[in-house]
Amino acid sequence: QVQLVESGGRLVQAGGSLRLSCAASGRTFSSYCMGWFRQAPGKEREFVAAITWNSGSTYYGDYMKGRFTISRDNANNTVYLQMNSLKPEDTAVYYCAADLLPGVVPAAYDYWGQGTQVTVSS
C-alpha cells in the first residue's frame, strides 16, 4: 500500500519554472515505479512522465520532452517533476501515481495522489 501527496503547484507566468513534489508513505516506495499525469478541465488524464524504481529509465510524454524532468529520491520517499519553459497549455491538475511496473496510461497505476493545481498565465 502506498499513499501519495503532491505539492508545489501554483500560479506561474509563461516561461517560468516549477518543481512538483510527491511524498510517498510506505516502506516499499523504492520498489515502485512512479508516474506523473495531468488533467485539464474537460480533457482526459494525460501522461507526463514516469521513472523506474531505481531511476534507471525515464519516460516522457511527447509534449514534455526537453522541458520536464522526472527524478526520485528513494531515501526520502519522494518523486519530483521539474517543469521548465512552462506554457499556458501546461495548466492542469498534476497527479503522481505508483505501481510496480512503469506505464504511460492511467490504468497502469494502482495508487494515486489527490493532485496539485498548476496554472500558467500568458
mmCIF file of C-alpha atoms in Angstrom:
data_model
loop_
_atom_site.group_PDB
_atom_site.id
_atom_site.type_symbol
_atom_site.label_atom_id
_atom_site.label_comp_id
_atom_site.label_asym_id
_atom_site.label_seq_id
_atom_site.Cartn_x
_atom_site.Cartn_y
_atom_site.Cartn_z
ATOM 1 C CA GLN A 1 0.000 0.000 0.000
ATOM 2 C CA VAL A 2 1.320 3.423 -0.971
ATOM 3 C CA GLN A 3 -0.158 6.811 -0.109
ATOM 4 C CA LEU A 4 0.857 9.790 -2.220
ATOM 5 C CA VAL A 5 0.688 13.522 -1.529
ATOM 6 C CA GLU A 6 1.594 16.063 -4.212
ATOM 7 C CA SER A 7 2.732 19.615 -3.573
ATOM 8 C CA GLY A 8 4.319 22.539 -5.356
ATOM 9 C CA GLY A 9 1.571 23.577 -7.717
ATOM 10 C CA ARG A 10 0.817 27.290 -8.029
ATOM 11 C CA LEU A 11 0.248 30.149 -10.449
ATOM 12 C CA VAL A 12 3.277 30.907 -12.619
ATOM 13 C CA GLN A 13 3.890 33.068 -15.671
ATOM 14 C CA ALA A 14 4.572 31.567 -19.064
ATOM 15 C CA GLY A 15 8.255 30.785 -19.470
ATOM 16 C CA GLY A 16 8.670 30.147 -15.775
ATOM 17 C CA SER A 17 9.587 27.003 -13.874
ATOM 18 C CA LEU A 18 8.076 24.873 -11.148
ATOM 19 C CA ARG A 19 9.128 21.797 -9.261
ATOM 20 C CA LEU A 20 6.396 19.477 -8.102
ATOM 21 C CA SER A 21 6.970 17.001 -5.321
ATOM 22 C CA CYS A 22 5.170 13.801 -4.447
ATOM 23 C CA ALA A 23 5.756 12.391 -0.996
ATOM 24 C CA ALA A 24 5.013 8.713 -0.536
ATOM 25 C CA SER A 25 4.301 6.783 2.605
ATOM 26 C CA GLY A 26 5.128 3.155 2.996
ATOM 27 C CA ARG A 27 8.353 1.287 3.414
ATOM 28 C CA THR A 28 8.251 -0.156 -0.092
ATOM 29 C CA PHE A 29 8.403 3.109 -2.030
ATOM 30 C CA SER A 30 11.707 2.121 -3.609
ATOM 31 C CA SER A 31 10.026 -0.899 -5.177
ATOM 32 C CA TYR A 32 7.523 1.173 -7.139
ATOM 33 C CA CYS A 33 7.688 2.848 -10.476
ATOM 34 C CA MET A 34 6.346 6.384 -10.275
ATOM 35 C CA GLY A 35 4.464 8.419 -12.818
ATOM 36 C CA TRP A 36 3.134 11.921 -13.285
ATOM 37 C CA PHE A 37 -0.095 12.625 -15.143
ATOM 38 C CA ARG A 38 -2.079 15.775 -15.685
ATOM 39 C CA GLN A 39 -5.684 16.610 -16.385
ATOM 40 C CA ALA A 40 -7.030 19.874 -17.721
ATOM 41 C CA PRO A 41 -10.734 20.772 -17.464
ATOM 42 C CA GLY A 42 -12.784 18.853 -19.983
ATOM 43 C CA LYS A 43 -9.843 16.715 -21.085
ATOM 44 C CA GLU A 44 -8.693 13.197 -20.393
ATOM 45 C CA ARG A 45 -5.895 12.472 -17.966
ATOM 46 C CA GLU A 46 -2.615 12.730 -19.888
ATOM 47 C CA PHE A 47 0.713 11.002 -19.338
ATOM 48 C CA VAL A 48 3.530 13.365 -18.377
ATOM 49 C CA ALA A 49 6.474 11.290 -17.183
ATOM 50 C CA ALA A 50 7.468 8.074 -15.435
ATOM 51 C CA ILE A 51 10.536 6.684 -13.723
ATOM 52 C CA THR A 52 11.506 3.156 -12.780
ATOM 53 C CA TRP A 53 12.227 2.094 -9.221
ATOM 54 C CA ASN A 54 15.992 2.629 -9.479
ATOM 55 C CA SER A 55 15.864 5.684 -11.781
ATOM 56 C CA GLY A 56 17.363 3.500 -14.471
ATOM 57 C CA SER A 57 14.786 4.518 -17.048
ATOM 58 C CA THR A 58 12.613 7.561 -17.570
ATOM 59 C CA TYR A 59 9.730 8.133 -19.960
ATOM 60 C CA TYR A 60 8.094 11.331 -21.141
ATOM 61 C CA GLY A 61 5.003 12.397 -22.984
ATOM 62 C CA ASP A 62 5.715 13.845 -26.394
ATOM 63 C CA TYR A 63 4.857 17.418 -25.425
ATOM 64 C CA MET A 64 7.065 17.373 -22.319
ATOM 65 C CA LYS A 65 10.344 16.119 -23.734
ATOM 66 C CA GLY A 66 13.123 18.598 -23.188
ATOM 67 C CA ARG A 67 11.087 20.749 -20.803
ATOM 68 C CA PHE A 68 10.168 18.393 -17.957
ATOM 69 C CA THR A 69 12.431 16.165 -15.875
ATOM 70 C CA ILE A 70 11.313 13.428 -13.517
ATOM 71 C CA SER A 71 13.554 12.276 -10.687
ATOM 72 C CA ARG A 72 13.236 10.457 -7.401
ATOM 73 C CA ASP A 73 14.885 10.248 -4.008
ATOM 74 C CA ASN A 74 14.260 6.820 -2.554
ATOM 75 C CA ALA A 75 15.915 7.723 0.729
ATOM 76 C CA ASN A 76 13.243 10.377 1.265
ATOM 77 C CA ASN A 77 10.329 8.607 -0.442
ATOM 78 C CA THR A 78 9.841 11.474 -2.861
ATOM 79 C CA VAL A 79 9.469 11.851 -6.600
ATOM 80 C CA TYR A 80 9.889 15.184 -8.344
ATOM 81 C CA LEU A 81 8.788 16.789 -11.575
ATOM 82 C CA GLN A 82 10.892 19.736 -12.684
ATOM 83 C CA MET A 83 8.987 21.785 -15.247
ATOM 84 C CA ASN A 84 10.728 24.478 -17.271
ATOM 85 C CA SER A 85 9.629 26.823 -20.050
ATOM 86 C CA LEU A 86 6.034 26.483 -18.925
ATOM 87 C CA LYS A 87 3.251 27.305 -21.341
ATOM 88 C CA PRO A 88 -0.403 28.188 -20.738
ATOM 89 C CA GLU A 89 -1.356 24.810 -22.193
ATOM 90 C CA ASP A 90 0.505 23.154 -19.298
ATOM 91 C CA THR A 91 -2.268 24.382 -16.993
ATOM 92 C CA ALA A 92 -3.818 21.339 -15.318
ATOM 93 C CA VAL A 93 -4.104 19.358 -12.130
ATOM 94 C CA TYR A 94 -0.970 17.251 -11.838
ATOM 95 C CA TYR A 95 -1.177 13.826 -10.242
ATOM 96 C CA CYS A 96 1.501 11.396 -9.187
ATOM 97 C CA ALA A 97 0.902 7.683 -9.334
ATOM 98 C CA ALA A 98 2.649 4.491 -8.296
ATOM 99 C CA ASP A 99 2.746 0.921 -9.499
ATOM 100 C CA LEU A 100 5.183 -1.958 -9.616
ATOM 101 C CA LEU A 101 5.656 -1.604 -13.372
ATOM 102 C CA PRO A 102 6.063 1.587 -15.437
ATOM 103 C CA GLY A 103 3.254 2.644 -17.690
ATOM 104 C CA VAL A 104 2.082 5.526 -19.846
ATOM 105 C CA VAL A 105 -1.657 5.174 -19.319
ATOM 106 C CA PRO A 106 -3.626 5.874 -16.135
ATOM 107 C CA ALA A 107 -4.961 2.323 -15.995
ATOM 108 C CA ALA A 108 -1.412 1.068 -15.435
ATOM 109 C CA TYR A 109 -1.250 2.620 -11.969
ATOM 110 C CA ASP A 110 -2.965 1.414 -8.807
ATOM 111 C CA TYR A 111 -2.116 4.276 -6.447
ATOM 112 C CA TRP A 112 -2.835 7.967 -6.936
ATOM 113 C CA GLY A 113 -2.387 11.224 -5.103
ATOM 114 C CA GLN A 114 -5.053 13.908 -4.808
ATOM 115 C CA GLY A 115 -3.399 16.249 -7.309
ATOM 116 C CA THR A 116 -1.883 19.719 -7.249
ATOM 117 C CA GLN A 117 -3.044 22.616 -9.424
ATOM 118 C CA VAL A 118 -0.608 24.229 -11.839
ATOM 119 C CA THR A 119 -1.779 27.376 -13.594
ATOM 120 C CA VAL A 120 0.357 29.065 -16.225
ATOM 121 C CA SER A 121 -0.650 32.599 -17.166
ATOM 122 C CA SER A 122 0.133 34.106 -20.538
#
